Amino acid sequence: MMAYTLRFDTSGNATAFNIAEQQKIRTALGLLETILAENLSNPKCKMIKNWFGRGNIKAVSEGLNNMHKYLTRRCTSLTFVSAPNHPQGFIGYVKPMVKTGLNPFDQSFENGNHHGHRHNDNAIHRINDNAPRHKQIVIPKQTAKTFRENCGYVNVQSGLRIYLTPAYFSGNFDQNDPNDELWFKFRCVAHELSHRILDTIDIAYGARASQRLALLAPDKNTPLNNADNWGLYLAEIYKFRNLKIRPELT
């Protein structure tokens, strides 16, 4: 049973989630919690190497631990928003984590100039100086590593909103294969949650580009900072565990 409240909303002229789509998200979240719990005690080392490269087992385990603790201990609400097509073609996106009043960054986002996801330069931590003093807060500079280390989940606000565009509903999956659709949507949910819980960004998309980061990036933290590496890693475990399909390891 989920410890948080799951909500569904609609933005602009987007089509609302129907009952079937709501259930697919519920199923994905339930499976994600199960997969996270199972892999804390038995990490899939070959898959970690495939998606994150050598020497990152500890960092990945810490990330999985923080995702699991966030969903089971800290999270109070998850809201999935059906949103119109994104000008940059995003399947899903999240808004900045901290928002006090409307500073110039937030105002730009509200006007449709979405910058994708949280970056590690602390830009979104700027506080609106015109806000009432009791609403002004000071947030220490944090990095993506902060969110993956022990108890990093406490840095994440308890309520999250995830926006899903029409590309999520009719995305890059076999329309005649329900299993392929479930895998694709599970991956999307895991990808977007990693942005908020682990402070990942979008460096590369897709299996081939993400695996190149794991194998060839000079900095071993690069695949750890890429959302699709987490989404694809967790989706591969999902495929192996729930669909009984052998992982394609390289």
mmCIF file with all atom_site columns, C-alpha atoms in Angstrom, residues 36-43:
data_model
loop_
_atom_site.group_PDB
_atom_site.id
_atom_site.type_symbol
_atom_site.label_atom_id
_atom_site.label_alt_id
_atom_site.label_comp_id
_atom_site.label_asym_id
_atom_site.label_entity_id
_atom_site.label_seq_id
_atom_site.pdbx_PDB_ins_code
_atom_site.Cartn_x
_atom_site.Cartn_y
_atom_site.Cartn_z
_atom_site.occupancy
_atom_site.B_iso_or_equiv
_atom_site.pdbx_formal_charge
_atom_site.auth_seq_id
_atom_site.auth_comp_id
_atom_site.auth_asym_id
_atom_site.auth_atom_id
_atom_site.pdbx_PDB_model_num
ATOM 1 C CA . LEU A 1 36 ? 13.965 -0.820 -5.288 1.00 0.00 ? 36 LEU A CA 1
ATOM 2 C CA . ALA A 1 37 ? 13.488 -2.884 -2.123 1.00 0.00 ? 37 ALA A CA 1
ATOM 3 C CA . GLU A 1 38 ? 14.682 -6.103 -3.765 1.00 0.00 ? 38 GLU A CA 1
ATOM 4 C CA . ASN A 1 39 ? 17.795 -4.513 -5.233 1.00 0.00 ? 39 ASN A CA 1
ATOM 5 C CA . LEU A 1 40 ? 18.940 -2.947 -1.984 1.00 0.00 ? 40 LEU A CA 1
ATOM 6 C CA . SER A 1 41 ? 19.823 -6.395 -0.667 1.00 0.00 ? 41 SER A CA 1
ATOM 7 C CA . ASN A 1 42 ? 20.708 -7.964 -4.008 1.00 0.00 ? 42 ASN A CA 1
ATOM 8 C CA . PRO A 1 43 ? 22.049 -5.359 -6.443 1.00 0.00 ? 43 PRO A CA 1
#
